[in-house]
XYZ file of C-alpha atoms in Angstrom:
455
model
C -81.517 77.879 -89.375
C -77.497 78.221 -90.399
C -75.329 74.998 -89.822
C -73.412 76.155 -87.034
C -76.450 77.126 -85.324
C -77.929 73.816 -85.319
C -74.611 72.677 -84.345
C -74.584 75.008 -81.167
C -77.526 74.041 -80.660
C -76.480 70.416 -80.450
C -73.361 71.289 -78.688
C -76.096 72.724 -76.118
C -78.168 69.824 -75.710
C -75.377 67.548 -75.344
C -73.795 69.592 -72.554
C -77.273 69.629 -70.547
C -76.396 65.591 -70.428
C -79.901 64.511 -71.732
C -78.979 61.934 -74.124
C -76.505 60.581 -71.631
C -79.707 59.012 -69.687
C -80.360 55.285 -70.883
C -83.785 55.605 -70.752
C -83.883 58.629 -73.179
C -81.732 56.706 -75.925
C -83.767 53.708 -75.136
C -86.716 55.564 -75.795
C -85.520 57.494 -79.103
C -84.830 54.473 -80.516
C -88.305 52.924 -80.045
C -89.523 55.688 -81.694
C -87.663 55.174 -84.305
C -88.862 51.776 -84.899
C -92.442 52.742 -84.667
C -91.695 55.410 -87.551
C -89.614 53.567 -89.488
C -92.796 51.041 -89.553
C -95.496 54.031 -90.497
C -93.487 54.825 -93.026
C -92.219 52.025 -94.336
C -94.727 51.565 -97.392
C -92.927 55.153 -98.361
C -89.854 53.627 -98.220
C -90.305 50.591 -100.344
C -90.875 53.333 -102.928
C -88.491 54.910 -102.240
C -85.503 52.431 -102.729
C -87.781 51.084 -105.838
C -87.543 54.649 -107.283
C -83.793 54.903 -106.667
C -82.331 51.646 -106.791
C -84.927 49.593 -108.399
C -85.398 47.109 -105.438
C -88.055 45.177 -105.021
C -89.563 45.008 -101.846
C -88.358 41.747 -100.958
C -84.507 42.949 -101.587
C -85.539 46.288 -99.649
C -86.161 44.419 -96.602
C -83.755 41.997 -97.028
C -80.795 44.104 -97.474
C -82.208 47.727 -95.640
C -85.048 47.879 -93.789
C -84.693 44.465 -91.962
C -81.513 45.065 -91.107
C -82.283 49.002 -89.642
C -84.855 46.625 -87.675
C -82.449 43.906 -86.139
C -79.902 47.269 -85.240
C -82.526 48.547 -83.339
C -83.281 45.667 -81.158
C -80.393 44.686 -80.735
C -79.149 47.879 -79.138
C -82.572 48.679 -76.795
C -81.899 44.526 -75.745
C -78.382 45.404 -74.820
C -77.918 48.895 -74.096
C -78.158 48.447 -70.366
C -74.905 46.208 -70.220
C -73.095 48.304 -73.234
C -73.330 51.277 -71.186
C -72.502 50.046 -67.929
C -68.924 50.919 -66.433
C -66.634 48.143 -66.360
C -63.958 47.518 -63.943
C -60.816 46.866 -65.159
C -58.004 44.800 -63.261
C -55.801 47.657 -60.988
C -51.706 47.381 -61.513
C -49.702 46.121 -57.787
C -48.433 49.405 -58.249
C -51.451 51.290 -57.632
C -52.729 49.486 -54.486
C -54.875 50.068 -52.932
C -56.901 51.551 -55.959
C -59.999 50.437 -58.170
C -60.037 51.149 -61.672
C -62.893 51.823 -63.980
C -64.039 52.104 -67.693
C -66.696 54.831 -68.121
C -68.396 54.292 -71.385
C -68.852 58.513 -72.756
C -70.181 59.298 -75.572
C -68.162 61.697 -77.242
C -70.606 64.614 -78.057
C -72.026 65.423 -81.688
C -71.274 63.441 -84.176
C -71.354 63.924 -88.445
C -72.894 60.943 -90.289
C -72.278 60.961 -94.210
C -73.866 57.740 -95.709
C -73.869 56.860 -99.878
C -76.123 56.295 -102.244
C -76.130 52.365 -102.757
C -77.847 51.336 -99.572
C -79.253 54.509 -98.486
C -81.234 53.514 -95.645
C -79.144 51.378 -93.910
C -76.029 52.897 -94.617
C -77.520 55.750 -92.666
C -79.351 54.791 -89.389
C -77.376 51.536 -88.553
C -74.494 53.982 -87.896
C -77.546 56.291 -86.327
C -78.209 54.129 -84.228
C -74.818 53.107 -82.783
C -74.595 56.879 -82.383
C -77.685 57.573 -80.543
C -77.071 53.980 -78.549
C -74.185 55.605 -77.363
C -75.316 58.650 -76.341
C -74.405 61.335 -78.960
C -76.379 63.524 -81.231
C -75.766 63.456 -84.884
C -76.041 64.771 -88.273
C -76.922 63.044 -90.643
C -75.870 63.477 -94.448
C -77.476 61.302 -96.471
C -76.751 60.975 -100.165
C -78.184 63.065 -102.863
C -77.742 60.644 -105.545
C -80.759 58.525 -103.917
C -82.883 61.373 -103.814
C -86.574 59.761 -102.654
C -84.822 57.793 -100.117
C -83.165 60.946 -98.214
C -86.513 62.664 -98.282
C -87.956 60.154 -96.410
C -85.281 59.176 -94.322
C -85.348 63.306 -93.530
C -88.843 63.248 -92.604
C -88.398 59.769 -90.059
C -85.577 61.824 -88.610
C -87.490 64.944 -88.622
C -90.588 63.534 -86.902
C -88.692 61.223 -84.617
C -86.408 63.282 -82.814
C -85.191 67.175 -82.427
C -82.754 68.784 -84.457
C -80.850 69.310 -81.349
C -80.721 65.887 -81.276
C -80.752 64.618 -84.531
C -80.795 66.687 -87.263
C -80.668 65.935 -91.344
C -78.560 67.591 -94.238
C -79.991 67.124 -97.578
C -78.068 68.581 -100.690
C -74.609 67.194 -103.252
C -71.024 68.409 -102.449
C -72.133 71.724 -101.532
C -73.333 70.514 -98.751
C -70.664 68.255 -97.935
C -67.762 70.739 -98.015
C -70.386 72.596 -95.530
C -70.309 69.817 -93.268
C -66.334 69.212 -93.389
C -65.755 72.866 -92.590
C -67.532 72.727 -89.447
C -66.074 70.954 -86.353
C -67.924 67.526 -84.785
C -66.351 65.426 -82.302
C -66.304 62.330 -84.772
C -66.861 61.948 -87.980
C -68.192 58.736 -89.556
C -68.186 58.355 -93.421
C -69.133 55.471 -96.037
C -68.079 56.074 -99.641
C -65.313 56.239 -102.233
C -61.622 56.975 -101.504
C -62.065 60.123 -103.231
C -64.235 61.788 -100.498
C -62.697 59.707 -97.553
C -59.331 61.294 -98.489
C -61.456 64.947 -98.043
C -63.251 63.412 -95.039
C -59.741 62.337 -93.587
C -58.546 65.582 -94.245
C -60.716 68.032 -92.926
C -61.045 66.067 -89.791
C -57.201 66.151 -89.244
C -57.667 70.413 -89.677
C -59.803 69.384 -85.942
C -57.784 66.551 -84.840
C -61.202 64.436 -84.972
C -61.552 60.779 -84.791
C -62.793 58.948 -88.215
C -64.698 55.948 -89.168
C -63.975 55.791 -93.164
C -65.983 52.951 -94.456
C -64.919 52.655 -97.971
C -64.271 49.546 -100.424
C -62.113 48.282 -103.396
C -61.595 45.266 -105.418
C -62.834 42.052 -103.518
C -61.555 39.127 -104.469
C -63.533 35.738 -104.583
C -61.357 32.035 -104.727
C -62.751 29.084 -105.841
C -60.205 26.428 -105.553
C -60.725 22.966 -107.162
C -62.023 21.027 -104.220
C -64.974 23.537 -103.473
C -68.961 22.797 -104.183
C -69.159 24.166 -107.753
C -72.925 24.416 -107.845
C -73.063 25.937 -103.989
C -69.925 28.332 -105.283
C -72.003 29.320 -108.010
C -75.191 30.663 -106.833
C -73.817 32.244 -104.176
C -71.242 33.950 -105.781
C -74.266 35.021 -108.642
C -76.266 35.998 -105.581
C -73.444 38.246 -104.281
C -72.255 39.928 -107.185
C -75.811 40.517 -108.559
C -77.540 41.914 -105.353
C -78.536 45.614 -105.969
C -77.406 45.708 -109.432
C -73.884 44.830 -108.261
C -73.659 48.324 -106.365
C -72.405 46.342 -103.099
C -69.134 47.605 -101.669
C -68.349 43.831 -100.370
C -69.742 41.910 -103.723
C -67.498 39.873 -105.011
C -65.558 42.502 -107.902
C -64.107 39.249 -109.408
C -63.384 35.844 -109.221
C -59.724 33.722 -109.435
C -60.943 30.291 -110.539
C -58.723 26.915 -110.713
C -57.897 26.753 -114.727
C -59.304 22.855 -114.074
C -62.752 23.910 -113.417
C -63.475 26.863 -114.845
C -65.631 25.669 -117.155
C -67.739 23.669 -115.390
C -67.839 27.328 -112.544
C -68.778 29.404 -115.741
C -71.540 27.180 -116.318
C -72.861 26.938 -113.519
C -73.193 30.736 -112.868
C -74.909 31.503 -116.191
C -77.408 28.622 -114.838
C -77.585 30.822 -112.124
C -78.221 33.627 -113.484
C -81.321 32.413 -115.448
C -82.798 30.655 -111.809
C -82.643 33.775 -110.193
C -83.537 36.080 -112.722
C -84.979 34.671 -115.817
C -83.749 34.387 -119.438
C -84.256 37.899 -119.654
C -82.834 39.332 -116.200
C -83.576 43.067 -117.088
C -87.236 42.152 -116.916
C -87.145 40.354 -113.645
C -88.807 41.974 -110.870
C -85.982 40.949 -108.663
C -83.187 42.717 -110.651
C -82.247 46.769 -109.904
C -81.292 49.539 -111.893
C -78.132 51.266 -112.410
C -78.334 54.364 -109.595
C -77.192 57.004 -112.655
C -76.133 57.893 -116.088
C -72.843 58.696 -115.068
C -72.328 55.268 -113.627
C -74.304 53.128 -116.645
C -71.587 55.145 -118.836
C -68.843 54.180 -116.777
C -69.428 50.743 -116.692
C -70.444 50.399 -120.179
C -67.115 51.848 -121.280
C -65.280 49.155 -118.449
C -67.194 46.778 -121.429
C -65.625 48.519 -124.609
C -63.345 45.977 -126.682
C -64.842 43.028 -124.405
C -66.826 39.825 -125.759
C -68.320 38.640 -122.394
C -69.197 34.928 -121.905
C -72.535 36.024 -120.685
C -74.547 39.092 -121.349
C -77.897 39.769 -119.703
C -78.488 42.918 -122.017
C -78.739 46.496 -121.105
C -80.982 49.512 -121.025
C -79.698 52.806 -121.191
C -83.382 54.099 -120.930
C -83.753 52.702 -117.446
C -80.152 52.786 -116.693
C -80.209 49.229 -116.153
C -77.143 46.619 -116.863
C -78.044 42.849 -116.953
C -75.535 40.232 -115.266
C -71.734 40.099 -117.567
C -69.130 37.301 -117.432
C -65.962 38.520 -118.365
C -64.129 34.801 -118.706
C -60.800 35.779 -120.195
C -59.933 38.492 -117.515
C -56.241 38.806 -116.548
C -54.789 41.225 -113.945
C -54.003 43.846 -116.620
C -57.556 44.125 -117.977
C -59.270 47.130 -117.562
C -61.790 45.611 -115.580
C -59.119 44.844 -112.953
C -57.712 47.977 -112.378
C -60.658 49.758 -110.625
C -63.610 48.771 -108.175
C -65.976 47.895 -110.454
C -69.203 48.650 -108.802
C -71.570 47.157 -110.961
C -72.888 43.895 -112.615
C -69.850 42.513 -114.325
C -67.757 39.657 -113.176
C -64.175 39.457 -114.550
C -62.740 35.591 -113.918
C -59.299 35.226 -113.776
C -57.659 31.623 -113.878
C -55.160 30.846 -111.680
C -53.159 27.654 -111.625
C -51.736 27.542 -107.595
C -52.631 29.214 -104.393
C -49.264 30.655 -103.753
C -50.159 32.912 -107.360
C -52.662 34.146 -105.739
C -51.347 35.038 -102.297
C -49.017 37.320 -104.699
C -50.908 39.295 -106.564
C -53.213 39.912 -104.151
C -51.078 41.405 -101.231
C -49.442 43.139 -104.248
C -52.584 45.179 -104.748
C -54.482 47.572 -102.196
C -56.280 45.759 -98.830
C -59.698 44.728 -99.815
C -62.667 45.601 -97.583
C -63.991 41.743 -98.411
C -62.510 38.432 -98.989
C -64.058 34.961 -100.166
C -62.751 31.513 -100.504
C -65.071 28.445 -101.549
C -62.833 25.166 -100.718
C -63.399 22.145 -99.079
C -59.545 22.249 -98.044
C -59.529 23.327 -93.652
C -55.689 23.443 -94.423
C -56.150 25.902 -97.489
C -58.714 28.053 -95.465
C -56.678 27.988 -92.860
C -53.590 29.375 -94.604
C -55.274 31.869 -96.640
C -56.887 33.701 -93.594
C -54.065 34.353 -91.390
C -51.966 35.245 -94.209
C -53.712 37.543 -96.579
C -55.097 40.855 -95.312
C -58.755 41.975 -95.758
C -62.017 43.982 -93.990
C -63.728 40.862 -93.588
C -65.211 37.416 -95.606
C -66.600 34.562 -95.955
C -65.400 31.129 -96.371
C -68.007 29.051 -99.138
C -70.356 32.094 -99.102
C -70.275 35.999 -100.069
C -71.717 39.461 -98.854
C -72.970 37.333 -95.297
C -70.329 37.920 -93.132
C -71.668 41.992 -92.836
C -75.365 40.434 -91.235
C -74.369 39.969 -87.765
C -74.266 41.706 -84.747
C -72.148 40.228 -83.261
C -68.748 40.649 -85.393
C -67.197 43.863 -86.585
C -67.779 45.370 -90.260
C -64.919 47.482 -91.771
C -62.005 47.752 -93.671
C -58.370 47.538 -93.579
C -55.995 50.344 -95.209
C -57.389 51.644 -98.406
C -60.709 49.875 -97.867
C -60.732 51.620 -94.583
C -60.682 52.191 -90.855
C -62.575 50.881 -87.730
C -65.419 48.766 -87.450
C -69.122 48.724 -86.763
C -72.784 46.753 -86.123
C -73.967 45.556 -82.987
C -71.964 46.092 -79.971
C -68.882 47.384 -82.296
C -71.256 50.246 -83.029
C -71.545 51.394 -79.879
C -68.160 51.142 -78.993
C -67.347 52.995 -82.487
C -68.981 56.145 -80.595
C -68.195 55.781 -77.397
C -64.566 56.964 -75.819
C -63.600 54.443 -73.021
C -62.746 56.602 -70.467
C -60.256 55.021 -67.688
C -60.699 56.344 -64.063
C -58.513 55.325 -61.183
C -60.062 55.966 -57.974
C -56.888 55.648 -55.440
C -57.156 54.999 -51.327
C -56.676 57.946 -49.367
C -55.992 55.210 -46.183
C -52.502 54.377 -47.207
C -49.885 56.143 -49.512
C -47.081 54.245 -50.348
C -43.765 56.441 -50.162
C -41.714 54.509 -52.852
C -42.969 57.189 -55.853
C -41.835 60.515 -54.044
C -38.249 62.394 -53.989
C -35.959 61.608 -52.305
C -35.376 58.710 -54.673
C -33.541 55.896 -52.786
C -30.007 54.677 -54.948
C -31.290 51.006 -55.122
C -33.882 50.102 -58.044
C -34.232 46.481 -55.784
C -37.677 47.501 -54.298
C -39.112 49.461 -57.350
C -38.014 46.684 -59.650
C -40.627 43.952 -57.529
C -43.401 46.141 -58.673
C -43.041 47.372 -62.230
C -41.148 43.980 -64.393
């Protein structure tokens, strides 16, 4: 079947108002579950065969989370839905006013390649929460995880419900031609600017999820060892192919030492002396990108070097220590498993230079200072962060994820991804039993009475 056929076809089953009922999305979504379970040995595989994640990292950073998305939104769908009543203006009495929760019809879905599974149904399943059908793009750079997130999809709902796009840029320059009521899309500037711009052709609404450098602090007061291993955790995850992993870290010059240290320490307790044989450490996703980041490495002696593998595409764990902001590891998002540190010698410094650079989509701080924290977080801009901890702030449902100018626009997860897809429609329902004269022709020549009621 042609694109814009399925998309009529959508259009269709939209219109007919069946995944407006509660109990449909509610239902939909348990499916999902119960799929997503059947096939989740397949998926394990999967994001092993793509990624080269283990199975504890698969659930930890993918499937678990799909799982907690789910729940949460079949727990709290009933009250997300419901219309809320809004306070009415003296102006408008006697009136009520409501906010109708509508979804806003079908919806395009284009997820990447470094989390493939949840970067695809958490969105999903804000969508479907909300009432919408979607399609869904997945990424063709993780190959065995779109085929099976295409046959979940597939066997869990109907394409004129849900339906799946497999295929490269092709595909996607398919997809942006068409029209769709909202367009949500995680990925590189690159394609957001093309995303951005074919939606504008429609005047549709965007989520761009993207990314850029993200900066981690470590001041002098903060827990070196706890500063450490988190930061090693963070930046190491998934091979370093984490849109909110720390791209590099600003140390104070008087322990940087003793913070180098302690990360190569790190390093070795998490993955062994030898981290490219560790069952607990990924794989480059490509060629392309194992050649990009080796040539990010050209010229450099790192302080730590945890090997690499161009047969396997894999890249152990680098410490750049004698970064500066005009290395050529700081001019790009580095996507990958090398840490530039950058001394810095006062907090002011590094207010500068960051808010002279693009809006990252993550910030971290490890201090012990409430006044430092304090000052750095209502005066830099950034997505999101963490304060004495990276990549966490993104696991809850109960704050929004997103950017901020180039890293990007809106927000989702929990209740912020069903309001992502949902247009809050305002209805004032007005009195028939009184009309008050003051709004009609002939205008009187005083402004005394009319001024009481709008000040």
């Amino acid at each position: 079947m042609e694109l814009y056929e399925i998309l009529e076809k959508q259009r269709t089953f939209f219109r007919e108002g069946i995944s407006r009922n509660l109990q449909y999305r509610r239902r939909g979504l348990l499916r999902l579950r119960e799929n997503l379970r059947r096939h989740e040995e397949e998926l394990y595989a999967a994001l092993y065969a793509d990624l080269g994640k283990s199975r504890y990292e698969a659930y930890e950073t993918e499937i678990g989370i799909v799982y907690s998305e789910i729940t949460y939104m079949v727990r709290h769908l009933s009250s997300l839905a419901r219309p809320q009543r809004a306070r009415t203006a003296l102006v408008n009495f006697p009136a009520k006013s409501t906010i109708y929760k509508d979804p806003y019809g079908v919806v395009l879905i284009m997820s990447p390649w470094n989390y493939p599974l949840q970067l695809t149904l958490v969105p999903l399943i804000g969508a479907l929460a909300a009432g919408n059908c979607a399609v869904v793009k997945p990424s063709a750079y993780s190959p065995e995880t779109s085929k099976v997130i295409e046959k979940i999809l597939h066997e869990t709902f109907s394409e004129g419900y849900v339906y799946t796009v497999t295929g490269g840029r092709q595909a996607n320059e398919n997809l942006l031609a068409e029209k769709f009521d909202y367009i949500f899309f995680t990925g590189g500037k690159t394609v957001g600017r093309q995303v951005m711009e074919a939606a504008a052709k429609h005047l549709c609404p965007v989520t761009l999820e993207l990314g850029g450098k993200s900066p981690c602090i470590v001041d002098e007061t903060a827990d070196i060892a706890m500063a450490a291993r988190r930061i090693v955790w963070g930046k190491f995850l998934n091979c370093g192919q984490t849109c909110v992993a720390p791209d590099y870290v600003l140390v104070h010059s008087s322990i940087k030492e003793k913070l180098l240290a302690a990360m190569v320490a790190n390093i070795e307790a998490l993955y062994g002396q030898y981290p490219l044989e560790s069952k607990d450490y990924g794989k480059i996703i490509s060629e392309k990108h194992f050649l990009r980041l080796g040539a990010m490495l050209e010229g450099e002696t790192p302080y730590y070097f945890g090997g690499a593998d161009d047969k396997y595409c894999k890249i152990g764990p680098v410490i750049l220590d004698d970064a500066d902001w005009s290395s050529l590891s700081m001019q790009e998002e580095i996507f990958g498993p090398i840490l530039p540190v950058v001394v810095f010698e006062d907090l002011e410094e590094v207010k500068r230079e960051i808010e002279a650079r693009p809006k990252p989509l993550a910030l971290y701080f490890f201090t012990k200072s409430k006044e430092r924290e304090r000052y750095l977080m209502t005066h830099l801009s950034f997505g999101g962060g963490c304060v004495n901890d990276t990549i966490m702030h993104l696991v809850s449902n109960s704050m929004p994820f997103g950017g901020v100018g180039a890293s990007g626009m809106g927000g989702y997860h929990g209740k912020y991804s069903f309001r992502t897809f949902t247009h809050e429609k305002s209805v004032l329902k007005k009195s028939t039993l009184i009309d008050m004269p003051m709004r009609y022709a002939p205008y009187p020549d005083s402004l005394r009475f009319l001024k009481k009621f709008l000040k």
